[in-house]
Coordinates of C-alpha atoms in Angstrom, one line a residue:
Chain A
M1 CA 30.3 -40.4 109.4
A2 CA 27.7 -37.8 110.6
G3 CA 30.1 -35.5 109.2
V4 CA 29.9 -36.8 106.0
V5 CA 26.0 -37.1 105.9
A6 CA 25.4 -33.4 107.2
Y7 CA 28.1 -32.7 104.3
A8 CA 25.4 -34.4 102.0
L9 CA 22.4 -33.1 103.0
T10 CA 23.8 -29.5 103.0
C11 CA 24.6 -30.0 99.2
S12 CA 21.6 -31.4 98.5
L13 CA 19.8 -28.0 100.0
S14 CA 22.6 -26.3 98.0
A15 CA 21.2 -27.4 94.6
L16 CA 17.5 -27.8 95.9
V17 CA 17.8 -24.1 96.0
L18 CA 19.5 -23.7 93.4
V19 CA 17.3 -25.8 90.7
V20 CA 14.4 -23.9 92.3
S21 CA 15.9 -20.4 91.5
G22 CA 16.5 -21.7 88.4
F23 CA 13.3 -22.6 87.6
G24 CA 12.0 -18.8 89.2
Y25 CA 14.4 -17.3 87.5
F26 CA 14.1 -18.4 83.8
F27 CA 10.0 -17.7 84.4
Y28 CA 10.7 -13.9 85.5
D29 CA 13.6 -13.7 83.4
N30 CA 10.2 -14.0 80.1
L31 CA 7.2 -12.4 81.9
R32 CA 9.9 -9.2 82.1
S33 CA 10.6 -9.2 78.7
L34 CA 6.7 -8.8 78.1
G35 CA 7.5 -5.2 79.3
S36 CA 7.8 -3.9 75.5
S37 CA 6.0 -0.8 75.9
H38 CA 6.9 2.8 76.8
A39 CA 3.5 4.3 76.4
I40 CA 4.5 5.5 80.2
D41 CA 7.8 6.9 81.1
G42 CA 9.3 7.8 84.1
S43 CA 8.3 11.5 83.8
A44 CA 5.2 10.9 84.9
P45 CA 3.8 10.9 87.9
K46 CA 3.1 7.6 89.4
S47 CA 0.3 6.6 92.2
K48 CA 1.4 7.7 95.7
D49 CA 2.1 5.0 98.9
G50 CA 3.1 2.4 97.3
A51 CA -0.6 1.6 95.7
V52 CA -1.3 0.9 91.7
N53 CA -3.2 1.6 89.6
I54 CA -3.4 0.0 85.8
L55 CA -5.0 0.9 83.5
L56 CA -6.2 -2.4 81.3
I57 CA -6.9 -2.2 77.5
G58 CA -9.0 -4.2 74.8
L59 CA -8.3 -3.5 71.5
D60 CA -11.1 -4.2 69.1
S61 CA -8.3 -4.3 66.3
R62 CA -8.7 -7.2 64.0
K63 CA -4.5 -7.2 63.3
D64 CA -1.6 -8.7 65.4
Q65 CA 0.7 -7.4 66.8
N66 CA 2.5 -5.9 63.2
G67 CA -0.3 -4.8 61.5
N68 CA -0.6 -8.2 59.4
D69 CA -5.0 -9.1 58.9
L70 CA -5.6 -12.2 60.8
P71 CA -5.9 -15.2 59.6
V72 CA -9.6 -15.9 57.9
A73 CA -9.9 -19.2 60.3
I74 CA -9.2 -16.9 63.2
L75 CA -11.4 -14.3 62.2
D76 CA -13.6 -17.4 62.5
Q77 CA -12.9 -18.5 65.9
L78 CA -12.9 -15.0 67.0
H79 CA -17.2 -14.0 64.8
A80 CA -14.9 -11.0 64.0
G81 CA -16.1 -11.0 60.1
S82 CA -13.9 -11.9 57.3
K83 CA -11.6 -10.4 55.4
Q84 CA -13.6 -8.2 53.2
G85 CA -15.1 -6.7 56.0
V86 CA -11.3 -5.6 57.9
D87 CA -10.0 -4.6 54.7
N88 CA -13.0 -2.3 54.7
G89 CA -12.0 -1.4 57.9
V90 CA -14.2 -3.0 60.7
G91 CA -13.2 -3.4 64.2
G92 CA -10.7 -0.3 63.1
Y93 CA -8.3 0.5 66.6
N94 CA -11.2 0.9 69.0
T95 CA -10.3 0.4 72.4
N96 CA -14.1 -0.6 73.4
T97 CA -12.4 -2.1 76.7
L98 CA -10.6 0.3 78.8
I99 CA -10.7 -0.6 83.2
L100 CA -9.1 1.4 85.8
L101 CA -7.9 -1.0 88.6
H102 CA -7.0 0.2 91.6
V103 CA -4.5 -2.3 94.2
P104 CA -3.6 -0.1 97.4
N105 CA -0.8 -0.9 99.0
D106 CA -2.0 -2.3 102.3
G107 CA -3.5 -5.0 100.8
S108 CA -6.8 -3.7 101.4
K109 CA -9.6 -4.8 98.7
A110 CA -8.4 -3.4 94.9
T111 CA -10.9 -0.9 92.9
A112 CA -12.3 -0.9 89.1
F113 CA -13.8 0.9 87.2
S114 CA -14.9 0.2 83.2
I115 CA -14.9 3.5 81.3
P116 CA -17.5 3.3 78.8
R117 CA -16.3 3.0 75.2
D118 CA -18.9 6.3 73.7
D119 CA -17.9 9.2 76.3
Y120 CA -17.2 11.9 74.4
V121 CA -13.8 12.9 76.4
T122 CA -11.6 15.9 75.4
Y123 CA -8.5 13.6 73.5
Y124 CA -5.5 14.3 75.6
Q125 CA -1.8 13.5 73.8
A126 CA -3.8 12.8 70.4
L127 CA -2.7 14.1 67.1
G128 CA -4.3 15.4 64.4
P129 CA -7.1 17.6 64.3
Q130 CA -10.0 15.5 65.4
Q131 CA -9.5 16.2 69.9
H132 CA -12.3 15.3 71.4
G133 CA -14.8 12.1 71.0
K134 CA -15.7 8.8 72.4
I135 CA -12.7 8.0 74.2
K136 CA -12.5 4.3 72.4
E137 CA -11.7 6.5 69.3
A138 CA -8.4 8.1 71.1
Y139 CA -5.6 5.3 69.9
G140 CA -6.7 5.0 66.4
V141 CA -7.4 8.6 66.0
T142 CA -3.5 8.5 67.0
K143 CA -2.3 6.3 65.4
Y144 CA -3.9 7.1 62.3
Y145 CA -2.3 10.9 62.4
R146 CA 0.5 9.6 63.8
E147 CA 1.5 7.6 60.8
L148 CA 1.2 9.7 58.3
Q149 CA 3.9 12.2 59.6
L150 CA 6.6 8.8 60.2
S151 CA 4.6 7.6 56.4
K152 CA 6.3 10.7 55.4
Q153 CA 9.2 10.1 57.0
G154 CA 10.4 6.8 55.2
V155 CA 8.8 4.4 58.1
H156 CA 7.4 1.6 57.3
G157 CA 6.1 -2.4 57.8
S158 CA 6.2 -3.7 61.4
A159 CA 8.1 0.1 62.0
L160 CA 5.0 2.3 61.6
E161 CA 3.0 -0.1 62.7
H162 CA 5.1 -0.2 66.4
Q163 CA 5.4 3.0 66.4
G164 CA 1.7 4.1 65.3
R165 CA 0.5 2.6 68.3
E166 CA 2.9 3.6 70.8
A167 CA 1.5 7.0 70.5
A168 CA -1.8 5.6 69.8
R169 CA -1.7 3.8 74.1
K170 CA 0.6 7.8 75.2
A171 CA -3.4 9.6 73.8
T172 CA -4.9 7.0 75.6
I173 CA -3.3 6.0 79.0
A174 CA -2.7 10.8 78.7
T175 CA -6.5 10.9 77.9
V176 CA -7.7 8.6 80.7
Q177 CA -5.5 9.7 83.3
D178 CA -7.1 13.4 82.4
L179 CA -10.8 11.8 82.5
T180 CA -9.9 10.0 86.1
G181 CA -7.9 12.2 87.6
V182 CA -5.8 9.9 88.5
P183 CA -2.1 8.5 87.5
V184 CA -2.4 5.1 85.5
D185 CA 1.0 3.7 87.1
H186 CA 1.0 0.6 84.2
F187 CA -1.4 -0.3 81.6
A188 CA -1.7 -3.7 79.4
E189 CA -3.5 -3.8 76.3
I190 CA -4.6 -7.5 74.3
N191 CA -6.4 -7.4 71.3
L192 CA -9.2 -10.1 70.4
A193 CA -7.2 -13.3 69.2
G194 CA -5.3 -12.7 72.6
F195 CA -8.6 -12.5 74.6
Y196 CA -9.3 -15.8 72.7
D197 CA -5.6 -17.2 73.3
L198 CA -6.3 -16.2 77.4
A199 CA -9.1 -17.7 77.5
T200 CA -8.5 -20.4 75.9
A201 CA -4.9 -20.8 77.7
L202 CA -6.6 -20.6 81.0
G203 CA -9.7 -24.0 79.9
G204 CA -12.0 -21.9 79.9
V205 CA -14.4 -20.1 82.0
E206 CA -17.6 -19.6 84.4
V207 CA -20.4 -17.5 83.8
C208 CA -23.6 -16.7 85.4
L209 CA -26.2 -15.4 83.0
K210 CA -29.9 -13.8 84.4
H211 CA -31.3 -14.3 81.4
A212 CA -30.5 -16.6 77.4
V213 CA -29.5 -14.3 75.1
K214 CA -28.7 -14.9 71.5
D215 CA -27.0 -13.0 69.6
S216 CA -25.8 -13.2 66.1
Y217 CA -23.2 -9.5 65.8
S218 CA -21.2 -11.3 68.9
G219 CA -21.9 -15.0 68.3
A220 CA -23.5 -15.0 71.7
D221 CA -25.6 -17.6 72.2
F222 CA -26.3 -19.1 75.4
P223 CA -29.2 -20.3 78.3
A224 CA -30.0 -18.5 81.0
G225 CA -27.9 -19.6 84.6
R226 CA -24.3 -21.0 85.3
Q227 CA -22.4 -22.6 82.2
H228 CA -19.0 -23.2 81.5
L229 CA -17.5 -21.1 77.7
N230 CA -15.0 -22.4 76.2
G231 CA -12.2 -19.3 74.6
S232 CA -14.8 -18.7 71.1
Q233 CA -17.8 -18.7 73.8
A234 CA -16.1 -16.1 76.3
L235 CA -15.1 -13.9 73.2
A236 CA -18.5 -13.9 72.4
F237 CA -19.4 -13.2 76.2
V238 CA -17.5 -10.2 76.3
R239 CA -18.6 -8.5 73.3
Q240 CA -22.2 -8.5 72.9
R241 CA -24.6 -5.0 73.8
H242 CA -26.8 -5.5 71.0
G243 CA -29.9 -7.3 72.7
L244 CA -29.0 -6.0 76.4
D245 CA -31.2 -3.5 77.8
N246 CA -28.2 -1.4 78.1
G247 CA -26.0 -1.6 75.6
D248 CA -22.1 -0.9 75.9
L249 CA -22.8 0.0 79.5
D250 CA -24.6 -3.5 80.1
R251 CA -21.2 -4.8 78.1
T252 CA -19.1 -3.3 80.6
H253 CA -20.7 -5.8 83.5
R254 CA -20.1 -8.5 81.1
Q255 CA -16.5 -7.7 81.1
Q256 CA -16.3 -7.5 84.8
A257 CA -17.7 -11.2 84.8
F258 CA -15.0 -12.0 83.4
L259 CA -12.5 -11.1 85.3
S260 CA -14.4 -12.0 88.8
S261 CA -14.1 -15.7 87.6
V262 CA -10.5 -15.7 86.2
T263 CA -9.4 -14.5 89.5
H264 CA -11.9 -17.0 90.9
Q265 CA -10.7 -19.4 88.9
L266 CA -6.9 -18.8 89.4
R267 CA -7.1 -18.6 92.7
T268 CA -9.9 -22.2 92.7
Q269 CA -7.4 -24.6 90.3
G270 CA -4.2 -23.6 91.8
V271 CA -3.0 -22.2 88.5
F272 CA 0.0 -20.9 90.5
G273 CA 0.5 -24.6 91.2
D274 CA 0.2 -25.9 87.5
L275 CA 3.4 -25.6 85.6
G276 CA 2.0 -26.7 82.9
K277 CA -0.5 -24.1 83.0
M278 CA 1.8 -21.2 83.9
Q279 CA 3.2 -21.9 80.6
G280 CA 0.5 -21.5 78.5
L281 CA -0.3 -18.3 80.5
L282 CA 3.6 -17.5 79.2
N283 CA 3.1 -18.4 75.8
V284 CA -0.8 -16.4 75.8
A285 CA 0.8 -12.9 77.2
K286 CA 4.6 -13.3 75.6
K287 CA 2.4 -13.3 71.8
D288 CA -0.7 -11.5 72.9
V289 CA -0.2 -8.3 75.7
V290 CA 1.4 -5.1 75.8
I291 CA 2.6 -4.4 78.6
D292 CA 4.8 -0.8 79.6
A293 CA 8.6 -1.9 80.2
G294 CA 8.8 -0.6 83.8
W295 CA 6.6 -2.7 84.7
D296 CA 8.1 -5.8 87.0
V297 CA 5.2 -8.2 87.2
L298 CA 6.7 -10.7 89.6
G299 CA 6.9 -7.5 92.3
F300 CA 2.9 -6.9 91.5
A301 CA 2.5 -10.4 92.2
Q302 CA 2.5 -10.3 95.3
Q303 CA 0.7 -6.6 96.4
A304 CA -2.1 -8.7 94.5
Q305 CA -2.1 -11.6 95.6
N306 CA -5.8 -10.4 97.0
L307 CA -6.6 -9.7 93.8
T308 CA -6.9 -13.6 93.5
G309 CA -8.7 -14.4 97.2
G310 CA -11.4 -12.1 95.2
K311 CA -11.3 -8.6 96.8
I312 CA -11.9 -6.6 93.9
E313 CA -15.1 -5.1 93.4
F314 CA -16.0 -2.7 89.8
H315 CA -18.1 -0.2 88.9
T316 CA -19.3 1.1 85.7
L317 CA -19.0 5.1 85.6
P318 CA -22.2 7.2 85.2
I319 CA -23.1 8.6 82.0
E320 CA -25.1 12.3 82.4
R321 CA -27.6 11.0 80.0
Y322 CA -27.2 9.5 76.0
G323 CA -26.1 12.4 73.5
L324 CA -25.4 12.6 69.7
I325 CA -22.5 15.3 68.6
H326 CA -21.8 14.6 65.1
G327 CA -24.5 12.6 63.8
Q328 CA -22.8 9.6 66.5
D329 CA -24.1 8.0 69.6
V330 CA -22.3 9.3 72.4
N331 CA -22.7 9.4 76.4
I332 CA -22.7 12.8 77.9
I333 CA -20.8 12.9 81.0
D334 CA -19.5 15.2 83.6
P335 CA -15.6 15.3 84.2
A336 CA -16.1 16.5 87.3
K337 CA -18.3 14.2 88.8
V338 CA -16.3 11.4 86.9
K339 CA -13.1 12.9 88.9
G340 CA -14.8 13.0 92.6
I341 CA -15.7 9.8 92.1
V342 CA -12.2 8.1 90.5
Q343 CA -10.1 10.2 93.3
S344 CA -12.1 9.4 96.3
T345 CA -12.5 5.7 95.8
F346 CA -9.0 5.5 95.1
S347 CA -7.9 7.4 97.9
G348 CA -10.3 5.8 99.7
K349 CA -12.3 8.8 100.9
R350 CA -15.4 8.1 99.5
S351 CA -18.4 10.7 99.9
T352 CA -21.2 8.5 102.0
A353 CA -23.9 10.5 100.2
P354 CA -24.1 12.5 96.5
S355 CA -22.9 16.5 97.8
P356 CA -24.7 19.0 97.1
G357 CA -25.2 20.8 94.5
T358 CA -25.3 24.0 96.3
S359 CA -22.3 25.4 99.3
A360 CA -20.0 22.5 98.9
A361 CA -19.6 23.2 94.8
S362 CA -19.0 27.0 95.5
A363 CA -16.4 26.2 98.2
A364 CA -14.3 24.7 95.3
P365 CA -13.6 26.0 92.2
S366 CA -16.2 25.4 89.5
T367 CA -16.6 23.5 86.6
V368 CA -16.9 25.8 83.1
D369 CA -17.9 23.9 79.5
V370 CA -17.3 25.7 76.8
L371 CA -19.6 24.9 73.5
N372 CA -18.1 26.4 69.9
G373 CA -20.9 28.0 68.9
G374 CA -19.4 28.9 65.2
G375 CA -16.2 30.5 66.8
R376 CA -12.1 30.2 65.6
A377 CA -12.2 26.2 65.0
G378 CA -10.0 25.0 68.3
L379 CA -11.2 28.0 70.7
A380 CA -13.4 26.0 73.5
V381 CA -10.2 23.8 73.3
R382 CA -7.6 27.3 73.7
I383 CA -10.4 28.8 76.1
A384 CA -11.3 25.3 78.2
D385 CA -7.0 25.0 78.4
R386 CA -6.5 28.3 79.3
L387 CA -9.0 28.0 82.3
A388 CA -7.7 24.6 83.7
G389 CA -4.8 26.4 84.3
Q390 CA -6.3 29.4 85.6
G391 CA -8.1 27.2 87.9
Y392 CA -11.0 26.4 86.9
L393 CA -11.7 22.2 86.5
K394 CA -12.8 21.3 83.0
G395 CA -15.9 20.2 82.2
N396 CA -17.0 19.1 79.1
V397 CA -15.4 21.1 75.1
G398 CA -17.9 20.6 72.4
N399 CA -19.8 22.4 69.4
T400 CA -22.8 24.2 70.3
R401 CA -25.4 25.6 67.4
V402 CA -24.2 28.0 65.8
R403 CA -24.6 31.9 67.0
S404 CA -24.4 35.1 67.0
R405 CA -23.0 36.1 70.6
T406 CA -21.5 34.6 73.6
A407 CA -23.7 33.3 76.6
V408 CA -22.7 32.0 79.7
R409 CA -25.3 30.8 81.6
Y410 CA -24.3 28.4 85.4
G411 CA -26.2 26.1 87.0
T412 CA -26.4 26.5 91.1
G413 CA -23.3 26.9 93.6
A414 CA -21.3 28.4 90.4
N415 CA -22.8 32.0 90.4
A416 CA -19.8 33.8 91.1
A417 CA -17.9 31.8 89.1
A418 CA -19.7 32.1 86.3
R419 CA -19.8 36.5 87.0
Q420 CA -16.2 35.8 86.5
V421 CA -15.8 34.8 83.3
A422 CA -18.6 36.6 82.3
R423 CA -17.4 39.8 82.3
A424 CA -13.8 38.9 80.9
F425 CA -16.5 38.1 78.0
G426 CA -18.3 41.0 78.1
V427 CA -21.6 39.2 78.7
T428 CA -23.1 39.2 81.7
A429 CA -23.8 35.9 83.2
T430 CA -27.6 33.8 83.9
A431 CA -28.7 31.3 86.2
D432 CA -30.0 28.6 83.9
P433 CA -32.2 25.3 85.5
T434 CA -30.6 23.4 83.2
V435 CA -26.9 23.5 83.4
S436 CA -25.4 20.8 86.2
A437 CA -24.9 22.6 89.4
G438 CA -21.3 24.2 90.1
H439 CA -21.3 24.0 87.0
V440 CA -20.7 27.6 84.2
E441 CA -21.5 27.0 80.6
I442 CA -19.7 29.3 77.9
D443 CA -21.0 29.2 74.9
L444 CA -19.0 30.9 72.2
G445 CA -20.7 32.7 70.0
R446 CA -19.6 34.0 66.3
N447 CA -16.9 36.4 66.7
A448 CA -15.8 34.9 70.3
A449 CA -12.0 35.4 71.1
M450 CA -9.9 34.5 73.4
P451 CA -10.5 37.1 76.3
N452 CA -8.2 38.0 79.1
L453 CA -10.1 35.4 81.1
P454 CA -9.9 35.4 85.5
T455 CA -8.1 33.2 88.0
A456 CA -10.0 31.0 89.7
T457 CA -9.6 31.3 93.7
K458 CA -8.2 28.0 95.1
P459 CA -6.2 26.9 98.3
T460 CA -2.4 28.0 98.0
G461 CA 0.0 25.6 96.9
T462 CA -2.9 23.1 95.9
K463 CA -4.2 21.7 92.7
P464 CA -7.5 21.6 92.8
T465 CA -8.9 18.2 93.2
A466 CA -12.2 17.2 92.2
Q467 CA -15.2 17.8 94.8
P468 CA -16.1 14.0 96.7
Q469 CA -18.7 12.0 94.9
A470 CA -20.0 8.7 95.8
I471 CA -20.4 5.9 92.8
P472 CA -23.5 5.7 91.7
T473 CA -25.9 2.6 92.4
S474 CA -28.5 3.4 89.8
G475 CA -28.5 4.9 86.4
A476 CA -27.9 3.0 83.5
Q477 CA -23.8 2.3 85.0
G478 CA -25.8 -0.1 87.1
G479 CA -24.5 -1.2 90.5
A480 CA -21.0 -2.9 91.4
V481 CA -20.1 -6.5 90.3
E482 CA -18.2 -8.2 93.5
G483 CA -14.9 -10.4 92.7
G484 CA -14.3 -13.0 94.3
G485 CA -17.1 -15.6 92.2
I486 CA -18.9 -16.0 89.0
P487 CA -21.2 -13.2 89.2
C488 CA -24.3 -12.7 87.7
V489 CA -25.3 -10.6 84.7
N490 CA -26.9 -9.6 82.2
Chain B
M1 CA 40.7 -20.5 108.7
T2 CA 38.8 -23.4 109.4
G3 CA 36.0 -24.2 107.6
P4 CA 33.8 -22.6 110.6
G5 CA 35.7 -19.6 110.3
G6 CA 35.4 -19.6 106.1
V7 CA 31.4 -20.1 106.2
L8 CA 31.8 -16.6 108.7
V9 CA 33.2 -14.7 106.7
L10 CA 31.2 -15.6 103.6
V11 CA 28.3 -15.1 106.2
G12 CA 29.6 -11.7 107.7
I13 CA 30.7 -10.3 104.0
A14 CA 26.9 -11.0 102.7
A15 CA 25.2 -9.9 105.7
V16 CA 26.9 -6.6 105.5
S17 CA 25.8 -6.1 101.9
A18 CA 22.2 -7.3 102.5
L19 CA 22.2 -4.3 105.2
A20 CA 23.2 -1.5 102.9
D21 CA 20.5 -3.0 100.3
G22 CA 18.1 -3.2 102.8
L23 CA 18.9 0.2 104.2
T24 CA 19.5 1.5 100.4
E25 CA 17.5 0.1 98.1
G26 CA 14.4 -1.6 100.1
G27 CA 15.2 -4.9 99.4
P28 CA 18.5 -7.7 98.0
G29 CA 20.4 -6.1 95.2
L30 CA 23.5 -5.2 93.3
I31 CA 25.6 -4.6 96.5
L32 CA 24.2 -8.3 98.0
D33 CA 25.3 -9.7 94.5
V34 CA 28.8 -8.8 94.6
G35 CA 28.5 -9.5 98.7
L36 CA 27.4 -12.6 98.0
V37 CA 30.2 -13.3 95.3
L38 CA 33.4 -11.9 96.7
G39 CA 32.5 -13.4 100.0
A40 CA 32.7 -16.7 98.5
V41 CA 35.7 -16.0 97.1
V42 CA 37.7 -14.2 100.2
A43 CA 35.9 -17.8 102.1
A44 CA 37.2 -19.9 99.3
M45 CA 41.4 -18.8 99.8
S46 CA 40.9 -17.7 103.2
T47 CA 39.8 -21.3 104.1
S48 CA 42.4 -24.1 105.4
A49 CA 43.0 -26.9 102.9
R50 CA 41.5 -29.7 105.2
A51 CA 38.3 -27.4 105.3
M52 CA 37.4 -25.3 101.9
W53 CA 35.6 -28.0 100.9
L54 CA 33.1 -26.7 103.7
I55 CA 32.6 -23.2 101.8
I56 CA 31.2 -24.7 98.8
P57 CA 27.6 -25.2 98.9
M58 CA 27.2 -22.4 101.2
P59 CA 26.6 -19.2 98.9
P60 CA 23.4 -20.4 97.9
L61 CA 22.1 -20.9 101.1
V62 CA 24.1 -17.9 102.7
F63 CA 22.2 -15.9 100.2
S64 CA 19.2 -17.2 100.8
V65 CA 19.0 -15.9 104.2
M66 CA 20.6 -12.9 103.6
A67 CA 17.7 -11.7 101.0
V68 CA 15.3 -12.2 103.3
A69 CA 16.4 -10.4 105.7
A70 CA 17.3 -7.2 102.7
G71 CA 14.0 -7.5 102.3
V72 CA 12.3 -7.0 105.3
V73 CA 15.7 -4.6 106.7
G74 CA 13.7 -2.7 103.1
D75 CA 10.0 -3.3 103.5
Q76 CA 8.4 -4.4 107.2
N77 CA 4.8 -4.4 105.2
T78 CA 6.5 -7.5 103.9
S79 CA 6.3 -9.5 107.8
R80 CA 2.7 -8.8 108.0
S81 CA 1.9 -12.0 106.5
L82 CA 3.2 -15.0 106.6
T83 CA 2.0 -15.5 103.0
R84 CA 3.4 -12.3 102.4
L85 CA 6.3 -13.3 104.0
A86 CA 7.0 -16.2 101.7
T87 CA 6.3 -15.4 98.8
A88 CA 8.2 -11.6 98.8
A89 CA 10.9 -14.5 100.6
A90 CA 11.0 -16.9 96.8
T91 CA 10.6 -13.8 94.6
W92 CA 13.7 -12.3 95.9
I93 CA 15.6 -15.6 96.3
T94 CA 14.8 -15.9 93.0
K95 CA 16.3 -12.9 91.7
G96 CA 19.5 -13.9 92.5
F97 CA 20.0 -17.0 90.6
V98 CA 22.9 -15.3 88.6
A99 CA 24.5 -14.6 91.7
M100 CA 24.2 -17.4 93.9
V101 CA 26.3 -19.0 90.2
A102 CA 28.2 -17.1 90.1
A103 CA 29.6 -17.1 94.2
T104 CA 29.5 -21.1 93.9
L105 CA 31.4 -21.2 90.4
L106 CA 33.8 -19.0 91.9
G107 CA 34.4 -20.7 94.4
V108 CA 34.5 -23.8 93.4
M109 CA 37.5 -22.6 91.2
V110 CA 39.6 -21.0 93.7
I111 CA 39.1 -24.3 95.7
V112 CA 39.8 -26.4 92.3
V113 CA 43.5 -24.6 91.8
R114 CA 44.4 -24.6 94.6
A115 CA 44.1 -28.1 95.4
A116 CA 45.7 -28.3 91.9
N117 CA 48.4 -26.2 93.5
R118 CA 48.9 -27.7 96.5
R119 CA 49.4 -31.5 94.8
F120 CA 51.9 -30.2 93.2

């Protein structure tokens, strides 16, 4: 009798294991089907020590994954403009949200950097004549030119849309990798409708505002203080920039606060134990979220437990100043500083003070900014690329006022590099206090050509990395937003 | 072979497979999946007719233990905390659902065929 009971118990336990693992397996299989993009291939550089860098892309598109316009009713719910506006290209394919998240493998705090959408950068793996511009446009520009190529090959419809988006994702990811100096291991892309669906599936989110706001562009109309927002309101909350002191930079804090609230909610409401809610989130993810095919989401969930425990800190990458390029308002950034901040933060070797502009800069290869003042189109990019290949750090690449002769100017600590570069151009380098410390600025003249460029001194066998930089806590980009709760933001 | 002997055959084959997976793949994988199915078939074939029913419920339970063993051998970080181990174990066992079903069904098929032949 005891033997029969024991056998029955054993069979019951075995059946339980099969049933539970069966549910889990089908859920996991659904998760695996999310990974449909091959924008990150196996040969791409990866983070070391088991850490993971994930790029979150928020696409300001009013179209679905097949390129069809979203229904008018949905546009109304999203406060995303009219059908005519969509036809006129409102929103386009701008990546208005770019957040680079670093999850260490040792359970320590994760860090996320928001990249302001108007940062003026050099594009990588982008197609077409526009090779630099606002980082938000790398996606749309590449998509447009890739689709031009594909159309000539007879590709059309949803295939055209999908392949265009794949090329666009590659360009965005490559541009972010170059800007930050760290690999992007995985990405997740969501558009307006997807964000709305996600927030709705979560049952809305709790947020906290320092001041009351009202904005007709985004539809935001909220009192000050803590409040619960539904899906439509949550979208307005993360989209609003008009009426905020620092515009888009303050908007990045809204997005960070939203993510913090979501992780807080996942933990406190036990979403992972609620099958109905999990199925709702999974349905949204399958419909609206695109991730790379190589991402083991379930494996990541183990690594990222701390995110729902609040061990995450958000920052916004700093800008140097606002500028105007080709009639567009842009953020002028210091790429070397950005690289220094991201690389040192992700590697855990955060500097405790801003690096001095003298001896520290001269100990490492200098940063070279190349501005085209009338030379041949594309020459600035080619020279900057060639200098980067020779060991210099690539800085700003753009245009300047037309000039007859090439000039080389330098900031504090970059005199040696400046003299080398100036010699190649047959000019004399001059010190200029308006040039950033550690930088050499080349202003190409009308008759400039590709010279025989010098090699920067660098440690043997290693790729030059940016100087470690402290994360600035003051400035237009603001300070950190701590995860794990409901932070109050502007 | 006795019933416990048959179970030991299944456990032994699965254990060797788990060790191989842990050392080469860093966790439970194809080697353990195949080892489980093979072990279930061999155990079902070699256990005496009177005791072969003992084998039927064993594959999921053996896999659950061996998957965790393979995972811990492959990545000792997972055993740093109980929560981390529990989450990892759930993932490892879930991924072996197909192998557990295959091993159980094949074991049952072998037993049913043997039982039918024995009648005749």
